[in-house]
Amino acid sequence: RRVLFRSPELAALTGKGNIDVGGLSTEECDGGGGGEEADTIRASISKKEKTLVVERRAVFRGWLKNVFLGQAILSLGLSWFMVTDPAVLFGGNDWYYSLQLEMPIKVLGFWWWWLFIVPSLRSRRPSGAEKKALDIAFLGTPLISLVAPAATKDTAIIWAANLAVVVGAYAYAFAFDSDDEEDEGGSNGPAWLKFVYKSLDFGSGRERGARN
């Protein structure tokens, strides 16, 4: 831990003298003892350090959440070109034509919802209704991507169906999910649904206390 305010006072009270505290940790400024006044300063320094740790984590998480959001937006645009006209992205490469990759890339484009877009949004570790919406979307988009090709071969339509699932999941969650419920997806649902949601939480890092 880096030295914080009142460390020079602590050093003087605990026999360290008038040392230069720059670059020193709080422990290095503390010679031990010093009585009740020194204990008060230690408590004050400890409280301030904990506050700064929380603030730094909040700043980092805010920055990281923006990165994941940007990744989701970029993936959204990329996947649309993949399902409509992948030649825009890959047409300048000979392998695109020699390996006949147009249809595989189009298929990958609508699977992009499940592979990258929804996971990027879930990586922001939202809570409440948004968490419920993304959990539903994470379960619904692969189902649509598996079933829809039996009804249509138009990859743009399948991509749009995935979009509809995500939008519908948000609409449902924000309309019916209560903010007062525990953040345990499916808290009022059947046991199997609770298990599914907890399994999704395990994959997103919440089991390691990532939200704390």
mmCIF file of C-alpha atoms in Angstrom:
data_model
loop_
_atom_site.group_PDB
_atom_site.id
_atom_site.type_symbol
_atom_site.label_atom_id
_atom_site.label_comp_id
_atom_site.label_asym_id
_atom_site.label_seq_id
_atom_site.Cartn_x
_atom_site.Cartn_y
_atom_site.Cartn_z
ATOM 1 C CA ARG A 1 0.000 0.000 0.000
ATOM 2 C CA ARG A 2 1.276 3.450 -0.827
ATOM 3 C CA VAL A 3 1.631 6.040 1.887
ATOM 4 C CA LEU A 4 -1.385 8.337 2.416
ATOM 5 C CA PHE A 5 -2.259 11.476 4.376
ATOM 6 C CA ARG A 6 -1.133 11.743 8.068
ATOM 7 C CA SER A 7 1.714 9.242 7.575
ATOM 8 C CA PRO A 8 4.325 11.846 8.641
ATOM 9 C CA GLU A 9 2.415 12.269 11.917
ATOM 10 C CA LEU A 10 2.368 8.508 12.413
ATOM 11 C CA ALA A 11 6.104 8.279 11.751
ATOM 12 C CA ALA A 12 6.840 11.009 14.302
ATOM 13 C CA LEU A 13 4.627 9.463 16.979
ATOM 14 C CA THR A 14 6.071 5.957 16.575
ATOM 15 C CA GLY A 15 9.756 6.860 16.723
ATOM 16 C CA LYS A 16 10.530 7.049 13.010
ATOM 17 C CA GLY A 17 11.274 10.743 13.243
ATOM 18 C CA ASN A 18 10.772 13.352 10.546
ATOM 19 C CA ILE A 19 11.440 11.019 7.633
ATOM 20 C CA ASP A 20 10.586 11.565 3.985
ATOM 21 C CA VAL A 21 7.495 9.394 3.553
ATOM 22 C CA GLY A 22 7.419 9.748 -0.220
ATOM 23 C CA GLY A 23 7.337 6.323 -1.846
ATOM 24 C CA LEU A 24 6.967 4.496 1.482
ATOM 25 C CA SER A 25 4.103 2.259 2.491
ATOM 26 C CA THR A 26 2.050 2.949 5.608
ATOM 27 C CA GLU A 27 3.727 0.014 7.363
ATOM 28 C CA GLU A 28 7.170 1.461 6.638
ATOM 29 C CA CYS A 29 6.107 4.738 8.286
ATOM 30 C CA ASP A 30 4.840 2.974 11.394
ATOM 31 C CA GLY A 31 7.396 2.224 14.103
ATOM 32 C CA GLY A 32 4.806 0.618 16.376
ATOM 33 C CA GLY A 33 3.341 1.857 19.649
ATOM 34 C CA GLY A 34 2.611 5.540 19.925
ATOM 35 C CA GLY A 35 -0.391 5.186 22.188
ATOM 36 C CA GLU A 36 -4.001 6.100 21.561
ATOM 37 C CA GLU A 37 -3.194 9.025 19.277
ATOM 38 C CA ALA A 38 -1.175 6.776 16.957
ATOM 39 C CA ASP A 39 -4.002 4.209 16.929
ATOM 40 C CA THR A 40 -6.431 6.944 15.874
ATOM 41 C CA ILE A 41 -4.151 7.953 13.004
ATOM 42 C CA ARG A 42 -3.746 4.304 11.934
ATOM 43 C CA ALA A 43 -7.521 3.886 11.857
ATOM 44 C CA SER A 44 -7.905 7.077 9.838
ATOM 45 C CA ILE A 45 -5.241 5.992 7.323
ATOM 46 C CA SER A 46 -6.770 2.506 7.021
ATOM 47 C CA LYS A 47 -10.225 3.951 6.361
ATOM 48 C CA LYS A 48 -8.887 6.287 3.704
ATOM 49 C CA GLU A 49 -6.928 3.508 2.003
ATOM 50 C CA LYS A 50 -10.026 1.309 1.825
ATOM 51 C CA THR A 51 -12.022 4.181 0.340
ATOM 52 C CA LEU A 52 -9.377 4.766 -2.326
ATOM 53 C CA VAL A 53 -9.297 1.061 -3.216
ATOM 54 C CA VAL A 54 -13.071 1.090 -3.770
ATOM 55 C CA GLU A 55 -12.834 4.267 -5.868
ATOM 56 C CA ARG A 56 -10.040 2.838 -8.028
ATOM 57 C CA ARG A 57 -11.989 -0.364 -8.600
ATOM 58 C CA ALA A 58 -15.070 1.651 -9.559
ATOM 59 C CA VAL A 59 -13.063 3.673 -12.100
ATOM 60 C CA PHE A 60 -11.499 0.509 -13.520
ATOM 61 C CA ARG A 61 -14.828 -1.279 -13.758
ATOM 62 C CA GLY A 62 -16.418 1.717 -15.436
ATOM 63 C CA TRP A 63 -13.652 1.791 -18.031
ATOM 64 C CA LEU A 64 -13.832 -1.960 -18.547
ATOM 65 C CA LYS A 65 -17.605 -1.901 -18.904
ATOM 66 C CA ASN A 66 -17.244 0.697 -21.656
ATOM 67 C CA VAL A 67 -14.749 -1.569 -23.431
ATOM 68 C CA PHE A 68 -17.207 -4.479 -23.344
ATOM 69 C CA LEU A 69 -20.033 -2.232 -24.537
ATOM 70 C CA GLY A 70 -17.898 -0.988 -27.426
ATOM 71 C CA GLN A 71 -16.999 -4.581 -28.253
ATOM 72 C CA ALA A 72 -20.691 -5.505 -28.375
ATOM 73 C CA ILE A 73 -21.513 -2.564 -30.669
ATOM 74 C CA LEU A 74 -18.593 -3.379 -32.966
ATOM 75 C CA SER A 75 -19.633 -7.036 -33.056
ATOM 76 C CA LEU A 76 -23.193 -6.002 -33.915
ATOM 77 C CA GLY A 77 -22.076 -4.050 -36.989
ATOM 78 C CA LEU A 78 -19.558 -6.693 -38.035
ATOM 79 C CA SER A 79 -22.097 -9.512 -37.809
ATOM 80 C CA TRP A 80 -24.590 -7.589 -39.945
ATOM 81 C CA PHE A 81 -22.074 -7.304 -42.788
ATOM 82 C CA MET A 82 -21.213 -10.981 -42.301
ATOM 83 C CA VAL A 83 -24.817 -12.125 -42.850
ATOM 84 C CA THR A 84 -25.639 -9.702 -45.668
ATOM 85 C CA ASP A 85 -22.481 -9.224 -47.738
ATOM 86 C CA PRO A 86 -19.328 -10.783 -46.293
ATOM 87 C CA ALA A 87 -17.422 -9.793 -49.428
ATOM 88 C CA VAL A 88 -17.360 -6.254 -48.024
ATOM 89 C CA LEU A 89 -15.144 -7.552 -45.242
ATOM 90 C CA PHE A 90 -13.257 -10.405 -46.884
ATOM 91 C CA GLY A 91 -13.653 -9.927 -50.648
ATOM 92 C CA GLY A 92 -10.131 -8.585 -51.004
ATOM 93 C CA ASN A 93 -8.651 -11.961 -50.051
ATOM 94 C CA ASP A 94 -8.187 -14.769 -52.561
ATOM 95 C CA TRP A 95 -8.891 -17.424 -49.924
ATOM 96 C CA TYR A 96 -12.413 -16.085 -49.483
ATOM 97 C CA TYR A 97 -13.287 -17.197 -53.036
ATOM 98 C CA SER A 98 -11.025 -20.238 -53.359
ATOM 99 C CA LEU A 99 -12.400 -21.799 -50.165
ATOM 100 C CA GLN A 100 -15.989 -20.736 -50.957
ATOM 101 C CA LEU A 101 -16.486 -19.171 -47.526
ATOM 102 C CA GLU A 102 -19.444 -16.920 -48.291
ATOM 103 C CA MET A 103 -22.099 -19.172 -46.743
ATOM 104 C CA PRO A 104 -19.989 -20.332 -43.736
ATOM 105 C CA ILE A 105 -19.283 -16.695 -42.869
ATOM 106 C CA LYS A 106 -22.959 -15.795 -43.261
ATOM 107 C CA VAL A 107 -23.885 -18.597 -40.847
ATOM 108 C CA LEU A 108 -21.186 -17.467 -38.412
ATOM 109 C CA GLY A 109 -22.684 -13.980 -38.663
ATOM 110 C CA PHE A 110 -26.006 -14.885 -37.051
ATOM 111 C CA TRP A 111 -24.244 -17.100 -34.492
ATOM 112 C CA TRP A 112 -22.260 -13.967 -33.579
ATOM 113 C CA TRP A 113 -25.145 -12.985 -31.294
ATOM 114 C CA TRP A 114 -24.509 -15.939 -29.016
ATOM 115 C CA LEU A 115 -20.742 -16.078 -29.455
ATOM 116 C CA PHE A 116 -19.815 -12.413 -28.988
ATOM 117 C CA ILE A 117 -22.607 -9.814 -28.748
ATOM 118 C CA VAL A 118 -24.577 -11.157 -25.784
ATOM 119 C CA PRO A 119 -21.443 -12.415 -23.948
ATOM 120 C CA SER A 120 -19.866 -8.963 -24.319
ATOM 121 C CA LEU A 121 -22.931 -7.377 -22.729
ATOM 122 C CA ARG A 122 -22.976 -9.997 -19.969
ATOM 123 C CA SER A 123 -19.277 -9.364 -19.266
ATOM 124 C CA ARG A 124 -20.295 -5.946 -17.931
ATOM 125 C CA ARG A 125 -21.884 -7.911 -15.074
ATOM 126 C CA PRO A 126 -25.169 -5.997 -14.979
ATOM 127 C CA SER A 127 -27.719 -6.594 -12.243
ATOM 128 C CA GLY A 128 -31.480 -6.657 -11.871
ATOM 129 C CA ALA A 129 -33.635 -6.566 -14.981
ATOM 130 C CA GLU A 130 -30.735 -6.223 -17.410
ATOM 131 C CA LYS A 131 -29.038 -9.300 -15.987
ATOM 132 C CA LYS A 132 -32.280 -11.255 -16.358
ATOM 133 C CA ALA A 133 -32.668 -10.003 -19.943
ATOM 134 C CA LEU A 134 -29.166 -11.069 -20.947
ATOM 135 C CA ASP A 135 -29.556 -14.457 -19.252
ATOM 136 C CA ILE A 136 -32.721 -15.036 -21.296
ATOM 137 C CA ALA A 137 -30.989 -13.818 -24.460
ATOM 138 C CA PHE A 138 -28.016 -16.092 -23.832
ATOM 139 C CA LEU A 139 -30.383 -19.060 -23.695
ATOM 140 C CA GLY A 140 -32.677 -17.899 -26.504
ATOM 141 C CA THR A 141 -30.236 -16.873 -29.241
ATOM 142 C CA PRO A 142 -28.636 -20.306 -29.763
ATOM 143 C CA LEU A 143 -32.096 -21.865 -29.868
ATOM 144 C CA ILE A 144 -33.150 -19.457 -32.627
ATOM 145 C CA SER A 145 -29.890 -20.030 -34.532
ATOM 146 C CA LEU A 146 -30.445 -23.793 -34.427
ATOM 147 C CA VAL A 147 -34.167 -23.834 -35.299
ATOM 148 C CA ALA A 148 -34.577 -20.912 -37.724
ATOM 149 C CA PRO A 149 -32.545 -22.447 -40.609
ATOM 150 C CA ALA A 150 -35.286 -25.095 -40.914
ATOM 151 C CA ALA A 151 -37.731 -22.314 -41.816
ATOM 152 C CA THR A 152 -35.527 -20.005 -43.886
ATOM 153 C CA LYS A 153 -32.103 -19.967 -45.506
ATOM 154 C CA ASP A 154 -31.951 -16.177 -45.450
ATOM 155 C CA THR A 155 -29.188 -15.456 -42.947
ATOM 156 C CA ALA A 156 -30.252 -11.819 -42.578
ATOM 157 C CA ILE A 157 -33.702 -12.944 -41.414
ATOM 158 C CA ILE A 158 -32.137 -15.323 -38.885
ATOM 159 C CA TRP A 159 -29.880 -12.501 -37.673
ATOM 160 C CA ALA A 160 -32.957 -10.287 -37.292
ATOM 161 C CA ALA A 161 -34.709 -13.077 -35.362
ATOM 162 C CA ASN A 162 -31.796 -13.135 -32.914
ATOM 163 C CA LEU A 163 -32.092 -9.355 -32.581
ATOM 164 C CA ALA A 164 -35.807 -9.754 -31.856
ATOM 165 C CA VAL A 165 -35.034 -12.298 -29.126
ATOM 166 C CA VAL A 166 -32.603 -9.921 -27.422
ATOM 167 C CA VAL A 167 -34.958 -6.948 -27.673
ATOM 168 C CA GLY A 168 -37.841 -9.101 -26.463
ATOM 169 C CA ALA A 169 -35.766 -10.364 -23.529
ATOM 170 C CA TYR A 170 -35.040 -6.777 -22.476
ATOM 171 C CA ALA A 171 -38.704 -5.797 -22.844
ATOM 172 C CA TYR A 172 -39.873 -8.788 -20.805
ATOM 173 C CA ALA A 173 -37.272 -8.385 -18.069
ATOM 174 C CA PHE A 174 -37.828 -4.669 -17.568
ATOM 175 C CA ALA A 175 -41.608 -5.107 -17.648
ATOM 176 C CA PHE A 176 -41.901 -8.017 -15.217
ATOM 177 C CA ASP A 177 -38.656 -8.296 -13.243
ATOM 178 C CA SER A 178 -38.759 -6.622 -9.825
ATOM 179 C CA ASP A 179 -35.722 -4.695 -8.610
ATOM 180 C CA ASP A 180 -36.577 -5.890 -5.108
ATOM 181 C CA GLU A 181 -35.945 -9.513 -6.035
ATOM 182 C CA GLU A 182 -32.655 -11.083 -5.141
ATOM 183 C CA ASP A 183 -30.106 -10.865 -7.910
ATOM 184 C CA GLU A 184 -30.275 -14.598 -8.432
ATOM 185 C CA GLY A 185 -32.018 -14.916 -11.813
ATOM 186 C CA GLY A 186 -35.196 -16.949 -11.620
ATOM 187 C CA SER A 187 -35.540 -16.453 -7.834
ATOM 188 C CA ASN A 188 -39.296 -17.052 -8.088
ATOM 189 C CA GLY A 189 -39.063 -19.715 -10.779
ATOM 190 C CA PRO A 190 -38.752 -23.500 -10.692
ATOM 191 C CA ALA A 191 -35.647 -25.214 -9.343
ATOM 192 C CA TRP A 192 -34.342 -26.190 -12.780
ATOM 193 C CA LEU A 193 -34.505 -22.561 -13.951
ATOM 194 C CA LYS A 194 -32.635 -21.385 -10.845
ATOM 195 C CA PHE A 195 -29.956 -23.970 -11.620
ATOM 196 C CA VAL A 196 -29.629 -22.726 -15.196
ATOM 197 C CA TYR A 197 -29.257 -19.092 -14.102
ATOM 198 C CA LYS A 198 -26.709 -19.972 -11.422
ATOM 199 C CA SER A 199 -24.750 -21.921 -14.024
ATOM 200 C CA LEU A 200 -24.674 -18.821 -16.217
ATOM 201 C CA ASP A 201 -23.425 -16.806 -13.234
ATOM 202 C CA PHE A 202 -20.621 -19.341 -12.734
ATOM 203 C CA GLY A 203 -19.470 -18.782 -16.275
ATOM 204 C CA SER A 204 -19.450 -14.986 -15.878
ATOM 205 C CA GLY A 205 -17.258 -14.978 -12.769
ATOM 206 C CA ARG A 206 -19.887 -14.113 -10.138
ATOM 207 C CA GLU A 207 -19.094 -17.270 -8.160
ATOM 208 C CA ARG A 208 -15.721 -15.717 -7.338
ATOM 209 C CA GLY A 209 -17.299 -12.620 -5.875
ATOM 210 C CA ALA A 210 -16.554 -10.590 -8.989
ATOM 211 C CA ARG A 211 -19.332 -8.143 -8.179
ATOM 212 C CA ASN A 212 -17.890 -7.194 -4.817
#
